[in-house]
XYZ file of C-alpha atoms in Angstrom:
588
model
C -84.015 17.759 -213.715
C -85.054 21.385 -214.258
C -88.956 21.818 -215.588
C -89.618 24.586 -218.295
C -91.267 27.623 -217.343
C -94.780 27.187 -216.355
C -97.710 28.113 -219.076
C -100.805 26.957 -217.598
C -102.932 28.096 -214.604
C -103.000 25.649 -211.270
C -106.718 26.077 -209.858
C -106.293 27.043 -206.018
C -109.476 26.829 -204.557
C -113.172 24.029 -204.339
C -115.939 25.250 -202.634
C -116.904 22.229 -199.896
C -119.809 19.788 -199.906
C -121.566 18.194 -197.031
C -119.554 14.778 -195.556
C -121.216 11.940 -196.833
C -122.145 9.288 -194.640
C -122.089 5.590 -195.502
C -125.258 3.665 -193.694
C -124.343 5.893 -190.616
C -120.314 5.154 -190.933
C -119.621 8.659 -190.788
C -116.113 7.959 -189.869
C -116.113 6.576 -193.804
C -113.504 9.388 -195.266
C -113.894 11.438 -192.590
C -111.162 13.704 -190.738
C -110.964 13.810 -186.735
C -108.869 16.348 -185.525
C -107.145 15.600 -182.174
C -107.628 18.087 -179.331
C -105.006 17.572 -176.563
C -107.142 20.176 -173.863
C -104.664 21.162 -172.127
C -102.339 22.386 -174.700
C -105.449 23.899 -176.496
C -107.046 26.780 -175.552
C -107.319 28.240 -171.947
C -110.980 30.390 -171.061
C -110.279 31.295 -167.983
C -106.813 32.156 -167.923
C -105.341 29.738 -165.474
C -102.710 28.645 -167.781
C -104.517 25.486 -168.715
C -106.448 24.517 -171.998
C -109.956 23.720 -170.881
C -113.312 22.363 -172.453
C -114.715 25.962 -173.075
C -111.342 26.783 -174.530
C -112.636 24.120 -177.258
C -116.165 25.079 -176.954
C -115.348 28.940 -178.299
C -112.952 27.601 -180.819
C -115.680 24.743 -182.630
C -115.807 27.586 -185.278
C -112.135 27.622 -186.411
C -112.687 23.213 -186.360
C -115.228 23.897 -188.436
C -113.706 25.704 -191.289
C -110.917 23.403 -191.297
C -113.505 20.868 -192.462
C -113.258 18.634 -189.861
C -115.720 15.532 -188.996
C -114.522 15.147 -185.868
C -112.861 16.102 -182.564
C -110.847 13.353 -180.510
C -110.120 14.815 -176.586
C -107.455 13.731 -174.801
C -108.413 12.192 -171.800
C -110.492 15.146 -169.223
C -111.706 12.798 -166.923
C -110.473 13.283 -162.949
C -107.188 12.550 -162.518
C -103.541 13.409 -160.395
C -101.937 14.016 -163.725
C -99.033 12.409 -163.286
C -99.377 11.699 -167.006
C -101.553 14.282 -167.813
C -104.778 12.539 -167.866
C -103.587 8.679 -168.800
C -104.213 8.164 -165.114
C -107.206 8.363 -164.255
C -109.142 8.394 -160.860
C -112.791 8.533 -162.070
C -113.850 7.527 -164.992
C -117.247 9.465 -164.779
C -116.022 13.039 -163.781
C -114.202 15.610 -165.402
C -111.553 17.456 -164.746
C -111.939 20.643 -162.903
C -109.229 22.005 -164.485
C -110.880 21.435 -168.071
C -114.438 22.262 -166.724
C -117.328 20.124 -165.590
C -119.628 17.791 -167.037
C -122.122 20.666 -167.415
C -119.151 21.890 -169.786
C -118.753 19.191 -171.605
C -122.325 18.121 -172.197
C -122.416 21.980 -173.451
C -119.406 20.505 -176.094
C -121.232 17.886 -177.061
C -124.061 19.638 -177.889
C -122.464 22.842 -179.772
C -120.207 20.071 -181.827
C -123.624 18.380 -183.075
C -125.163 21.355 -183.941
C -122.285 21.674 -186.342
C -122.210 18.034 -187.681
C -119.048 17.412 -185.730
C -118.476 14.010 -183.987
C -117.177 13.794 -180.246
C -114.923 10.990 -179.697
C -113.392 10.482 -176.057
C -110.300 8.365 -175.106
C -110.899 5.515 -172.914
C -107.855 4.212 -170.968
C -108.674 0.510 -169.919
C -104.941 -1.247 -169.777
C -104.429 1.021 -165.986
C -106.192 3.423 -163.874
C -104.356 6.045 -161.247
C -102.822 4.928 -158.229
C -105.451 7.207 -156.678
C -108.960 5.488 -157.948
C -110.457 4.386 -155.322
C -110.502 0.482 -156.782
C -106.547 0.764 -156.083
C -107.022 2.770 -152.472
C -109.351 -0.154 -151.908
C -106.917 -3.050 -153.015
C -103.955 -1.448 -150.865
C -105.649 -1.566 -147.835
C -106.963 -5.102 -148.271
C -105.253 -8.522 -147.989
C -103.694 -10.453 -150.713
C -106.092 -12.987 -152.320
C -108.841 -10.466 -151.568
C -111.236 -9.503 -154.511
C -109.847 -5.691 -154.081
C -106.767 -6.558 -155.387
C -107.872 -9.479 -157.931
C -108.887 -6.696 -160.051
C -105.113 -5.310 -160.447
C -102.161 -7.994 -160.585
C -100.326 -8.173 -157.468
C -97.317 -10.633 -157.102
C -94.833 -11.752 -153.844
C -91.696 -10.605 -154.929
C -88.533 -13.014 -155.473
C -86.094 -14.083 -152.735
C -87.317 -12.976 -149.742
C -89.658 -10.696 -150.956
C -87.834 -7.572 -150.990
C -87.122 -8.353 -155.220
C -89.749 -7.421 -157.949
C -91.364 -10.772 -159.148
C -89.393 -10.530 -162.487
C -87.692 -8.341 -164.520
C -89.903 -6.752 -166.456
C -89.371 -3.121 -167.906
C -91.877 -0.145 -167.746
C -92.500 1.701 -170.938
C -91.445 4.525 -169.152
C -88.290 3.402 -168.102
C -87.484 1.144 -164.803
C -88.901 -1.861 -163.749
C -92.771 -2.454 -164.274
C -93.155 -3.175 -160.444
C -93.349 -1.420 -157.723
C -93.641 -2.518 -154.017
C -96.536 -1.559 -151.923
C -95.800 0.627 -148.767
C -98.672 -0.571 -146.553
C -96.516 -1.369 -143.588
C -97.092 -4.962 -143.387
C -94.215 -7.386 -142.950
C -93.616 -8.415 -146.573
C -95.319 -6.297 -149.183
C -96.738 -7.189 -152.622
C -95.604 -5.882 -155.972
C -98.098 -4.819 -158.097
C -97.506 -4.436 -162.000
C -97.918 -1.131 -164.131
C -96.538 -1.326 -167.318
C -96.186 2.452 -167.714
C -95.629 4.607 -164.437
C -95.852 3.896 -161.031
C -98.952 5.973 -160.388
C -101.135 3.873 -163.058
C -101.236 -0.021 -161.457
C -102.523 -2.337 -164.669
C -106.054 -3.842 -164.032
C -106.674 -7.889 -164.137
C -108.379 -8.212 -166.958
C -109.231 -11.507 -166.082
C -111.760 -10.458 -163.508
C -115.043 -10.228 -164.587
C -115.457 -6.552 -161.564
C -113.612 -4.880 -164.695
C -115.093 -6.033 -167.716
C -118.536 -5.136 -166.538
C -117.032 -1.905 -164.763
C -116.000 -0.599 -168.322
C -118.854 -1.515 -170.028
C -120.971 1.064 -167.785
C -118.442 3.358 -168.440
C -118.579 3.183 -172.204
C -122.443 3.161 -171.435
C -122.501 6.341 -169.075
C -120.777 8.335 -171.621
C -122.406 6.584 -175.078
C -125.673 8.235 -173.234
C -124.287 11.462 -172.780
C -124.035 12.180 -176.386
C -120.241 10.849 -177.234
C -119.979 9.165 -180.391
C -117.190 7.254 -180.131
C -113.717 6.428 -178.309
C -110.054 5.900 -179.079
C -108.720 3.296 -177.209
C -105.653 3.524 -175.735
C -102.851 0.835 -175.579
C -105.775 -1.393 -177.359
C -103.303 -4.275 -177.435
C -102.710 -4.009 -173.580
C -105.094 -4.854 -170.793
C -105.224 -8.639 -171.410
C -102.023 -10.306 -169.749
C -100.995 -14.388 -169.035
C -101.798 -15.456 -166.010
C -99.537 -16.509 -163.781
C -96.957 -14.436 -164.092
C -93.407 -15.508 -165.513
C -90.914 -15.347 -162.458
C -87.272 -14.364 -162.162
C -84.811 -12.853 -164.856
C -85.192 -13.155 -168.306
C -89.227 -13.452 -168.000
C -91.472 -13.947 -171.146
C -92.845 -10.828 -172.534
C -95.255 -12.271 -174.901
C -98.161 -13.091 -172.130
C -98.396 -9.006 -171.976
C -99.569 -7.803 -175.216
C -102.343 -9.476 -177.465
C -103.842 -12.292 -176.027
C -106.854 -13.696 -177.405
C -108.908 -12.860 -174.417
C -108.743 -9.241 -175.476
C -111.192 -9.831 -178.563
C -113.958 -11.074 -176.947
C -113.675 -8.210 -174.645
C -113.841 -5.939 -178.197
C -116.466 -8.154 -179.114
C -118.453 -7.077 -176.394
C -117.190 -3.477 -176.990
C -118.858 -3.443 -180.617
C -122.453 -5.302 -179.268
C -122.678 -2.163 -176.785
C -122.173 0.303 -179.825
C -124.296 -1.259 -181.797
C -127.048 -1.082 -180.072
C -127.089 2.443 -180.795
C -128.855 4.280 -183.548
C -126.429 5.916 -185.210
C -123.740 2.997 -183.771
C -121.252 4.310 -182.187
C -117.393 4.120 -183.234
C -114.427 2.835 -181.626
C -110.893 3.157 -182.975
C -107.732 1.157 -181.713
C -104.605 2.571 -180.617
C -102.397 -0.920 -181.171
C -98.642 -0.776 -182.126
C -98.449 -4.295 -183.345
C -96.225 -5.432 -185.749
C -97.899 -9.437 -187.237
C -100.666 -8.333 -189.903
C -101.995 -11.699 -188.843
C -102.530 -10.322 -185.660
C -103.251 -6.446 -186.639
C -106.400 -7.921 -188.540
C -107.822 -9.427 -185.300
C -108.355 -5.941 -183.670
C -111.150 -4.995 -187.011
C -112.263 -8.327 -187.741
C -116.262 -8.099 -187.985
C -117.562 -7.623 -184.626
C -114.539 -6.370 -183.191
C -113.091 -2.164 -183.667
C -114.189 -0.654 -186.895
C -110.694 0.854 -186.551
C -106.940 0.605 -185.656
C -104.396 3.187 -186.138
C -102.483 2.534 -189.664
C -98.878 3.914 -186.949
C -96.472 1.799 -189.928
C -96.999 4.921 -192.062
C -96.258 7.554 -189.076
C -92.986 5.622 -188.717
C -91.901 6.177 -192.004
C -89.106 7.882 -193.807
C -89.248 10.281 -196.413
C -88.931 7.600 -199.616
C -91.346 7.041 -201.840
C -90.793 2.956 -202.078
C -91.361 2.926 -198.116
C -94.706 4.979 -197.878
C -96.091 2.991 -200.923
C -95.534 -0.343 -198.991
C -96.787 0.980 -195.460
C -99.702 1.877 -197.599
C -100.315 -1.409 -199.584
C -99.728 -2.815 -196.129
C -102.095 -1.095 -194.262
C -104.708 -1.325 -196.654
C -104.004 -5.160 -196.844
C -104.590 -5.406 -192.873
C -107.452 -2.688 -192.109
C -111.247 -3.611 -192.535
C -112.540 -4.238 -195.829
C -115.520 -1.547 -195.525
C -113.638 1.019 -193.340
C -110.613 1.137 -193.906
C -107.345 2.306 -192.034
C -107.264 4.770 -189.911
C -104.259 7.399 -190.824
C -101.951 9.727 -188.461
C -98.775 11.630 -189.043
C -98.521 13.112 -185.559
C -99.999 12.483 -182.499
C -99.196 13.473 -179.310
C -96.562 10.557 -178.213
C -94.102 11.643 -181.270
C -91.575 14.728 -182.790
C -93.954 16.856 -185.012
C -93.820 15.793 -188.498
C -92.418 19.157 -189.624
C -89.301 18.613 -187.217
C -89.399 14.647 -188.503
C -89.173 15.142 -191.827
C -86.640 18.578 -192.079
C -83.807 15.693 -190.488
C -81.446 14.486 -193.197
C -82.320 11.375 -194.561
C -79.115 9.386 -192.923
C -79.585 5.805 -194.848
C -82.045 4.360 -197.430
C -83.797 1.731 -195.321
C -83.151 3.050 -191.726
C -85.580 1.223 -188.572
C -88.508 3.090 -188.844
C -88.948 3.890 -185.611
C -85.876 6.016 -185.343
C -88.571 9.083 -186.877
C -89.983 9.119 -183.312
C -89.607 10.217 -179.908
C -85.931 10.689 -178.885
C -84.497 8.240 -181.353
C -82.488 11.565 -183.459
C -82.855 13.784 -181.349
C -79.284 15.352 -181.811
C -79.636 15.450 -185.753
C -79.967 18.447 -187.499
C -83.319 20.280 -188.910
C -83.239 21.811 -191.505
C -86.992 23.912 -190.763
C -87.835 24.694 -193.928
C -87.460 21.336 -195.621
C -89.057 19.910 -193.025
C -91.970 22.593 -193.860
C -91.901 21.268 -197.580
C -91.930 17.821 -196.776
C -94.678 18.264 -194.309
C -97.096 19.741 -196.823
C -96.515 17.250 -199.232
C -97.012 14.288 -196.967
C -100.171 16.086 -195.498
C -101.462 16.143 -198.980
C -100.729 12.326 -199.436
C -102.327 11.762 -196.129
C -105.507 13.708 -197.013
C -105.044 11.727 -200.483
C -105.987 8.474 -198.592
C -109.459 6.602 -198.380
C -110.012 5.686 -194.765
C -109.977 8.241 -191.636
C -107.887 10.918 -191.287
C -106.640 12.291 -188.104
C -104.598 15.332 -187.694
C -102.899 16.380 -184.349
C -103.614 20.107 -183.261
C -101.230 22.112 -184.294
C -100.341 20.064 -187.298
C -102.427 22.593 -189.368
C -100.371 25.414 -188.627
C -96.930 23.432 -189.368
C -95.746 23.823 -185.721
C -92.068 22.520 -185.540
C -90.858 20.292 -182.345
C -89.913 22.312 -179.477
C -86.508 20.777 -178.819
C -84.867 22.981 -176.431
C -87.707 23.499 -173.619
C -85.918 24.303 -170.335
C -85.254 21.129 -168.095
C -86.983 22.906 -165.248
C -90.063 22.985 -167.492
C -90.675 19.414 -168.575
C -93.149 17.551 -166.957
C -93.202 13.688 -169.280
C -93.297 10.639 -166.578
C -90.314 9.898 -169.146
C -88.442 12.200 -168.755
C -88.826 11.768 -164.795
C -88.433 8.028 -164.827
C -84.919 7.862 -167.011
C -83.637 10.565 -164.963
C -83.291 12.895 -168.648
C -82.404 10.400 -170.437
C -85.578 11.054 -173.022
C -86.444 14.084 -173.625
C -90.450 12.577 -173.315
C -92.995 13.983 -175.215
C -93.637 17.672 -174.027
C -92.470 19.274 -177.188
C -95.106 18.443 -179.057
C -97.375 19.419 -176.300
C -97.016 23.015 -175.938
C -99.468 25.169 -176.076
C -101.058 26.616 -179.563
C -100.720 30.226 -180.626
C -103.807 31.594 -182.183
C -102.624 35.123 -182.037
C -99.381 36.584 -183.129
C -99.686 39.332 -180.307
C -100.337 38.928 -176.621
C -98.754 37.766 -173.746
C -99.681 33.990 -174.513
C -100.525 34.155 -178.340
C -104.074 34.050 -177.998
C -103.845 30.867 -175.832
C -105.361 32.429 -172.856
C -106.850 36.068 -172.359
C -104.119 38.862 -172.086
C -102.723 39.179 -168.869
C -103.495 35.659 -167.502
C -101.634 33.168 -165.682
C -98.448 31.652 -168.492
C -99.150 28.791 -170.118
C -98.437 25.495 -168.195
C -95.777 24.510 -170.440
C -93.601 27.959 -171.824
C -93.697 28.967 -176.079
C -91.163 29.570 -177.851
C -91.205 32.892 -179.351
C -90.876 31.622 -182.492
C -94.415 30.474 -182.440
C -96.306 33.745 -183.415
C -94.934 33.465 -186.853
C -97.048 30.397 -186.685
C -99.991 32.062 -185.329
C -103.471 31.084 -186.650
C -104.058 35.025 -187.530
C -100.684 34.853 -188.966
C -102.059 32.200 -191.675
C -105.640 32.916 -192.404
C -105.040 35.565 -194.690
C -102.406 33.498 -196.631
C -103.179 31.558 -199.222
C -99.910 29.688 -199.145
C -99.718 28.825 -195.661
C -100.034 25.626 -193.915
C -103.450 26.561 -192.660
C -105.000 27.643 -195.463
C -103.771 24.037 -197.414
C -105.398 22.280 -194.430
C -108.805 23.936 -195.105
C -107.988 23.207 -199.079
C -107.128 19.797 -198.630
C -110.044 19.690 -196.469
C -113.005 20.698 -198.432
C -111.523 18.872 -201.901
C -111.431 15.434 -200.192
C -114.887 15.435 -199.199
C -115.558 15.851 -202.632
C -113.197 13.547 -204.427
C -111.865 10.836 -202.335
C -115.543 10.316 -201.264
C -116.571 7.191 -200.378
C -113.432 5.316 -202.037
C -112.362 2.325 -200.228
C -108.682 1.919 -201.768
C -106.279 3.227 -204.164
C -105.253 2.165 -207.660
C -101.103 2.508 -208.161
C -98.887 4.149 -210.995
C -96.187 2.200 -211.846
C -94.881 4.182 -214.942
C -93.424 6.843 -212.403
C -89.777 7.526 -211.316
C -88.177 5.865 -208.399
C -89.026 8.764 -205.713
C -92.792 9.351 -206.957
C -95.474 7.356 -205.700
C -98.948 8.314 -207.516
C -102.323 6.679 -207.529
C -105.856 7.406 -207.890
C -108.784 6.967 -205.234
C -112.772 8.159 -206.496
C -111.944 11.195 -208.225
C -108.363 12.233 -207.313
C -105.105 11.937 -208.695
C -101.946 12.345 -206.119
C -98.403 11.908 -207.348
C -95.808 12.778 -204.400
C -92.156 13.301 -204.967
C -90.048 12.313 -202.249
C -86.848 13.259 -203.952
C -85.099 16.283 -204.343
C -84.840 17.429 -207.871
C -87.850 18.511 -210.000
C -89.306 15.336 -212.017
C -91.716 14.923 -215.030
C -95.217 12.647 -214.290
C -97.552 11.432 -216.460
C -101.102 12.058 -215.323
C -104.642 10.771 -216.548
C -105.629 12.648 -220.005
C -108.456 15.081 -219.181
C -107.261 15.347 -215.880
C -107.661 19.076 -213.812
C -105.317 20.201 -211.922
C -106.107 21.332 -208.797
C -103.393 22.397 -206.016
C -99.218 21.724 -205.900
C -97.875 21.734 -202.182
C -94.457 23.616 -203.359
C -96.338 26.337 -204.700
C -94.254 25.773 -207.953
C -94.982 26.096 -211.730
C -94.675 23.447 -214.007
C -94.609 22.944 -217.558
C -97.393 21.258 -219.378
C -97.488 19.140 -222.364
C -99.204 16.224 -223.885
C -97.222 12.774 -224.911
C -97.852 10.163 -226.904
C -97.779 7.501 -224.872
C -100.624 6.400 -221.674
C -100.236 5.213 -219.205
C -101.632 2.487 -217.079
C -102.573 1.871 -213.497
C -101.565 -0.669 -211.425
C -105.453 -2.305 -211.722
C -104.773 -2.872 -215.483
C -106.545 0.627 -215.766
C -105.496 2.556 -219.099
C -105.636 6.002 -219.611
C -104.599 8.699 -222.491
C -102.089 10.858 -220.006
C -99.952 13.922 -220.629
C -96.994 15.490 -218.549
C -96.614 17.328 -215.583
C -93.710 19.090 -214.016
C -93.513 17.443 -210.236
C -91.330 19.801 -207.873
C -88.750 18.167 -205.327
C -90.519 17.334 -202.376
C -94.108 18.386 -203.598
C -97.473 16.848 -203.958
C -99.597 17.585 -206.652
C -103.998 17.065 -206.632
C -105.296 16.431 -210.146
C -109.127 15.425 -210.596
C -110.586 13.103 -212.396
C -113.719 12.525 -214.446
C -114.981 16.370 -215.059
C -113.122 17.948 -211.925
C -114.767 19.080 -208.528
C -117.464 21.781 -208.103
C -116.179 25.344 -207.855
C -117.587 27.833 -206.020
């Protein structure tokens, strides 16, 4: 349907308030904003994005409103997988800095009342951390390797001890080369170069809790935990073909270890925050990882996965909400660094009604179509859902400037253990990692200084359109509806702990209320009529569109039992519209 011409005014801009903190849950409607550091911003022009790089750029974090920063992990490592292997826990980096630099982070992020969160990786380690160096050169049955799983292989030893895959393609075990007659196998669920530790072994479990410890004392307010359904596995081991997966993933050791986890934040003042990065699909399970005592988070990934209708993103909603702690509250992403940026994502053609989820990721459809500037439209209206939310928000750098995938880097530039492993046959994950253009001019957009060494992964040209100059100055740009969304959520969404449904709304809208705001998104793609809360101010459309405004006679009613006098508003294709409620927001 068409909507009449527009004779009303839609009010652009709130000013922002201070985040408000819940009995020192800061994380309590917050936004974190991820900061992959090598991809970020390079100080010293080497080519690689370094803790400085952030340091000098807290500012620009700042104005986008955010609560937090989430790094990547810095710590020492080969980089065979660009920091997921790790060599020593308690050491930085020297490509990213030192921890003179960091501690120098920490410090100019409080003084700002922004968060530090670091990402602990406890499933593996690297192949070069000196616990591993340690376990090669001893004997089987030794305590060195207890804290790692090592296995005999099959037959006459020269066979891995099952068939288990690597998430990175291949088998998950590879032999040792320590020139004794018959070699173990040791396990490593994602590349060779990161051997899983034996959780079982009490070495580790104490090892990690001074590492949490060293860190929580440095100033670092919290961690994401990576692979938080990992580390844990059934011992023995399954043998031959066909082996049982389940004994890797979820076992119910792995909560008492999170119980520990929480005792050792708490015992903070402010506690300190952890938040889960678990892909599991049994809710009865999912609630385990933020049952009291345990995370206050886990990553709400079912709405990432997602396609672009409004029936699926209510009920990945309803069903995060349903899983997620009471108090707390999910923990929301549309990008991350493991997936297709959502502006690539969401410009693909939708191909069925009720397609597997997880075909929006990775290489999945890779050969179908964008169309850029739907997936542009899209993007903004599912940001403005996201921000829409009660919970946490996290948005992935570059997110805020509507950066599209980089599909077509050069083979001879791609550096993914995927792409390695399966020999091309996934692209991996480096398109979404390329370095951020802050400035439409210069050799490396702003990346590094002028005249440096090129950034470790090459940018597309097509970038400095994208620039962070580029948008400042624009009202309508993706930037500038970050820093909107930004500053009204603080004020509206507030301390909200869910979301009361619409139901009197086509089939493509979704539309609910949570504190103060109203959100109606239309996932479809012709113009549609709402019907909004009487009284209601509107505040901000993603399309930039103008709709016609009048009042009916009619309410309407929440899903809560919730009446309300309501009049109509014009909804444009693939568009979310910001109404608030109860008197409006402050103005500047």
């Amino acid at each position: 349907m068409e909507c009449a011409e527009h004779n009303g005014t839609i009010r652009s801009g709130v000013g922002m308030t201070a985040h408000q903190e819940h009995n020192g849950a800061w994380w309590r409607g917050a936004v974190a904003y991820q900061v992959y550091v090598r991809s970020f911003r390079d100080s010293n022009g080497d080519g690689i994005g370094d803790l400085p790089g952030v340091t000098q750029s807290l500012d620009d974090l700042a104005k986008l409103g955010v609560n937090a920063i989430w790094l990547n992990p810095c710590y020492l490592s080969p980089q065979h997988d660009h920091g997921y292997d790790i060599a020593d826990y308690r050491q930085i980096l020297p490509d990213y800095g030192t921890l003179a630099d960091f501690d120098q982070l920490v410090a100019h992020a409080h003084t700002r009342d922004i968060r530090v969160l670091m990402d602990i990786v406890p499933n593996h380690c690297s192949s070069e951390h000196q616990w591993f160096i340690d376990a090669t050169s001893a004997g089987p049955g030794s305590p060195e390797r207890d804290r790692f799983i090592f296995a005999d292989g099959e037959g006459d030893g020269s066979q891995p001890p099952n068939d288990w895959p690597s998430v990175f393609g291949g088998s998950a075990w590879d032999r040792l080369d320590d020139g004794t007659e018959n070699p173990q196998w040791y396990l490593h669920l994602f590349d060779s170069t990161q051997p899983d530790f034996n959780w079982r072994n009490p070495d580790v479990r104490t090892e990690f809790l001074d590492i949490l410890r060293f860190w929580f004392d440095r100033g670092v307010d919290g961690f994401r935990i990576d692979v938080a359904h990992g580390m844990v596995k059934s011992l023995p081991i399954p043998r031959g073909t066909h082996a049982d997966q389940s004994g890797l993933w979820t076992q119910p050791e792995l909560f008492e270890i999170y119980s520990q986890w929480r005792q050792l934040a708490e015992s903070y003042d402010p506690p300190k925050y952890f938040v889960g990065e678990a892909w599991v699909n049994d809710p009865e399970v999912f609630t385990r990882f933020t049952a009291p005592g345990h995370l206050q988070q886990s990553f709400a990934f079912d709405l990432l996965v997602q396609p672009w209708f409004a029936y699926r993103l209510r009920r990945s909603i309803e069903q995060s909400f349903a899983v997620a702690g009471q108090e707390d509250g999910p923990a929301w992403a549309l990008a991350n660094h493991d997936v297709h940026r959502l502006v690539t994502r969401l410009g693909q053609e939708r191909i069925d009604k009720d397609p597997d989820p997880f075909d929006m990721l990775a290489d999945a459809r890779r050969d179908t179509p964008v169309n850029t500037a739907l997936g542009k439209r899209r993007a903004r209206a599912a940001t403005a859902l996201l921000f829409a939310l009660p919970g946490t928000v996290y948005v992935y750098q570059g997110e805020e400037l509507g950066l599209p995938e980089v599909l077509d880097l050069p083979d001879w530039a791609r550096q993914d253990p995927m792409w390695i492993r399966t020999n091309g046959q996934q692209r991996g994950r480096d398109g979404c990692r390329v370095p951020l253009p802050w400035k439409k001019r210069g050799s490396s957009m702003g990346f590094g200084p002028d005249g440096a060494s090129a950034p470790w992964l090459p940018q597309p040209e097509e970038f400095r359109a994208w620039a962070r100059d580029e948008q400042g100055e624009d009202p309508t740009s993706m930037l500038s509806l970050y820093m909107r969304l930004g500053g009204l959520r603080r004020q509206l969404v507030g301390s909200a702990h869910r979301v009361h449904w619409a139901d009197q709304v086509p089939e493509e809208v979704l539309a609910f209320s949570a504190g103060r705001l109203f959100c109606a998104t239309n996932t479809g793609g012709e113009d549609v009529e709402v019907q909004v809360p009487q009284g209601a101010q509107m505040l901000l459309n993603t399309a930039v569109a103008d709709c016609d405004v009048h009042l009916l006679d009619n309410g309407m009613s929440l899903a809560d039992g919730t009446d309300f006098d309501s009049r109509t508003w014009c909804l444009p294709a693939d568009s979310t519209s910001w109404w608030s409620l109860n008197g409006g927001a402050d103005t500047e």
